[in-house]
Every structure is written in structure tokens, then in C-alpha cells.
Amino acid sequence: MKKIELLAPAGDLEKLKYAIHYGADAVYLAGPDFGMRKASKNFTNEQLLEAIEFVHENNKKIYITLNIIPHNEDLIGLKEYVEFLVRSQVDALIVSDPGIYSVVRSISKDIEIHLSTQASVTNYETVKFWENMGVKRIVLARELSLEEIKQIKNEVPDVDLEVFVHGAMCISYSGRCLLSNYMTGRDANRGDCAQACRWKYNLMEEKRPGEYFPVEENDKGTFIFNSKDLCMIKHLPELFEANVDSLKIEGRVKTLYYVATVIRSYRIAIDAYYNGTYTKELATELLDEIKKVSHRDFTTGFFFKKPDEHDQLYTTSSYIRNYDFVGIVLDYDIDTKMATIEQRNRIFSGDELEVFGPEYKYNIFTMGEMINSEGETVNVVPKAQEIFKTKIDFPVKKYDLIRKAIKE
Ligand code: SF4
């Protein structure tokens, strides 16, 4: 049986390594241009070559996004970049624009092409059209129900279908939106969204500047475009029954802690489904883990019904944050029990911390004395990203992550 793919976002090289290490089957990312996330660090050509080597050494796949809706000026450098990507043996290119599609095909007849969600594919005739054009995979529009997805798979079984299962949702139609461009000049369709949908809106009469009148969709508030985040971890069996081929996690701008936590949970859920141990209890436990990263309340998007007021947030656009990501394990000496840790957020001696890795849920320990980079014994390491050593009584590993509950 073909195994469903878990596809992770990779905003930079470090996040890519964590995504692979925590269980992704494939990663998607962009270079400095032509992708949909300018806010992400993205990859230089040199970093991309390193990324390809790392991913292929781990027998995973790497897809590059070229999915902006380009204007003439955006085409500058496209041919050379596609030639570079083809030479570098990436596994697929993700495109949405027919112009970019034909540039890619004129350079390589063989490179695998995935059609981006930006192309808004919502029916099987469109899938057939793109299949005839030589597209291997369609990233379906987010506005489809599970029933519609099933029907598409039945009609066009040979095309791979990829669906978003986790991450931020926005009120645009499959990413096509003018709100950000209109209000800030930053074009969401060219990767530069300012998230204007998350702002708090008021009404102001032009002769009374500074006097704000509330705009209330209902008695709860004013965040009229503010969607909950998508989360399908409790509905994996339905996704498997629909025969989709790839489950995509959104979030190239998110932290490596976010990527590792979410990917780990979906990896465990997918593997449990295949070995017959996926249960509602396990899904709930994994959802609790996911809730330890910044998130909004969750929705199942369009999969089961058209979103309504229960899928929107009316009181805040802020994230819920119950834990701080505080450190990364770089090394562990089994004989001395000394761990080498890179600090990502302040840690104090006496802090109760959770450490977790791809293979285990988490262990709790209390931070003891720390030996800083000067060799001094300290109770707090003041500098961000400083490397220090401390004793941990149970074994930990490189790539394990440390978090701290935020006290009320
Ligand atoms: S402004 Fe909001 S709705 Fe528009 S593309 Fe950006 S996130 Fe989506």
C-alpha cells in the first residue's frame, strides 16, 4: 500500500533539519523569489544545495515553491532559477501560474510538477486538465469538502492529491486576496501578505479623526475576518478513507519548535493509523501536545461543512501560548550525564522543564546549576542562544527540545 506523505514547511535550513528529524516525509520551501512567504528567511542557492543533500541523505523529498501569481517584472531571473533547481535535482516544483508552468516545462520535460493551491483547483475536470498537461500532483483548494475530495480521487485516481491539514487559515479564496495589497501595498499573491484580515476594525467618521465606533458582527466583537486555525489530527481516518496522497502542514514562518511539535504529533498519528493503534484517545493526547505551541482555537475548515461563526474568532487575533520554547539539546555525555544546550529563551536554575524528542513524549526535569560558555557556574544564562552545560539524570539526544510552562 502506498503510504500517505507527511509534508512539512521549511522556512530555513535549521527548521528543515528539525522537520525531517521529527518525522516529515517531505519538505516544501522557497528561494528568495517566486515563493509565497517573503516573511520567511527562505533559502539562498548555497543553502538550498545543503538542504537537498540533507533531505536526500535521509531518503526524504524536497519540493520548491514557485507559486506566486507573477507580474511581468517578477519573471526576471525565473529561467535561470528553474535551470538551477532542475540541475540540483529537487524532487518537484510547486507552481500555480501557467506561464511559470510552461517556463519549467521548456527547461525540463521530466521534472515533477505540483500545482499549487493558489491555482484554486476545486473539481475533477480541472484535475484532468492539469493531468493532461503533465502535472503529477494537485494541492487542492482549501474550500473543498471531504466528499468532494473523494469524488475527485475516484474520477482521477492517478493524480496525487495533497490537502492542507494543519495551520493558519485565512479568509481569502485559496490564497487569492487583495486585502493586504489594497491596505498596505503588500501583495499576498506575490508572497508578501501583511495579514490585514487579523487586524481589529473600527468605523471612523472622516471629520472626527480618532473617534472610533465599534464594528460588531455580533455582540462578541470586531475581528470580522479572523479564522480559527485548521487542525485535522482527530480526523485522520476520514482523510485516509478519502485516499489523499499527501497531508500538508502550513507554517514556513513558524519556529522550529512549532514545526517539530506539530510534525511529531502527525507522524505518530499516521504511523498509529497504519499499525492499527490510532484511537480517539491517542488523537486527543497528540492534540494536547500540539496545543503546547502557539496556536489559535481550532477548526476543521471546509472538510465537513461550510465554516460558520463557530469557525471564526471574535475576541482576539492573538495566539494562545501556554509554553515557552527555551532550549535545544546539542549533545549529551552518557558517562557524565552532562547535556550541552543552546538557550532559546531564558532558563533559571529551579525551573521545571519538559524535554521531548521524536521518539518520546516528554520527560520532566528541574534545571540545576548551569555552566556557561566562560566555564562559570551560574543560575541563569543571560545571553540569547548562548551554549551551556547542565546535568540531566536521564539520557537526552541532539535535536531534543526543551519547553517551559508559562505560569499564570
Ligand atoms: S490578508 Fe488575510 S485573508 Fe488576505 S491573504 Fe493575507 S492572511 Fe489571507
mmCIF file of N, CA and C in Angstrom, residues 25 64 69 72 94 123 175 237 248 251 278 328 338:
data_model
loop_
_atom_site.group_PDB
_atom_site.id
_atom_site.type_symbol
_atom_site.label_atom_id
_atom_site.label_comp_id
_atom_site.label_asym_id
_atom_site.label_seq_id
_atom_site.Cartn_x
_atom_site.Cartn_y
_atom_site.Cartn_z
ATOM 1 N N ASP A 25 8.006 13.305 5.764
ATOM 2 C CA ASP A 25 8.433 12.518 4.594
ATOM 3 C C ASP A 25 8.971 13.433 3.509
ATOM 4 N N ILE A 64 10.126 22.646 -4.162
ATOM 5 C CA ILE A 64 10.392 24.083 -4.145
ATOM 6 C C ILE A 64 9.180 24.844 -4.685
ATOM 7 N N ILE A 69 1.663 34.603 -8.047
ATOM 8 C CA ILE A 69 0.930 34.982 -9.262
ATOM 9 C C ILE A 69 1.728 36.141 -9.853
ATOM 10 N N ASN A 72 4.818 40.877 -14.902
ATOM 11 C CA ASN A 72 5.950 40.778 -15.839
ATOM 12 C C ASN A 72 7.293 40.888 -15.131
ATOM 13 N N ILE A 94 6.601 23.426 -7.251
ATOM 14 C CA ILE A 94 5.187 23.727 -6.992
ATOM 15 C C ILE A 94 4.864 25.037 -7.706
ATOM 16 N N ASN A 123 -12.411 20.991 -8.785
ATOM 17 C CA ASN A 123 -13.241 19.940 -9.384
ATOM 18 C C ASN A 123 -12.404 18.988 -10.232
ATOM 19 N N GLY A 175 -5.915 31.458 -1.021
ATOM 20 C CA GLY A 175 -4.751 32.345 -1.004
ATOM 21 C C GLY A 175 -4.871 33.548 -1.927
ATOM 22 N N PRO A 237 -8.576 9.179 10.132
ATOM 23 C CA PRO A 237 -9.221 8.076 9.412
ATOM 24 C C PRO A 237 -10.057 8.566 8.222
ATOM 25 N N LYS A 248 -0.496 18.136 4.202
ATOM 26 C CA LYS A 248 0.410 19.286 4.256
ATOM 27 C C LYS A 248 0.203 20.106 5.529
ATOM 28 N N GLY A 251 3.011 26.658 7.613
ATOM 29 C CA GLY A 251 3.771 27.351 8.650
ATOM 30 C C GLY A 251 5.254 27.583 8.405
ATOM 31 N N TYR A 278 -4.301 3.717 16.129
ATOM 32 C CA TYR A 278 -4.858 5.074 16.190
ATOM 33 C C TYR A 278 -6.213 5.019 16.898
ATOM 34 N N ILE A 328 17.560 23.961 23.083
ATOM 35 C CA ILE A 328 17.802 22.853 22.160
ATOM 36 C C ILE A 328 18.948 22.022 22.719
ATOM 37 N N MET A 338 26.173 14.963 31.438
ATOM 38 C CA MET A 338 26.142 16.404 31.154
ATOM 39 C C MET A 338 25.558 16.634 29.753
#
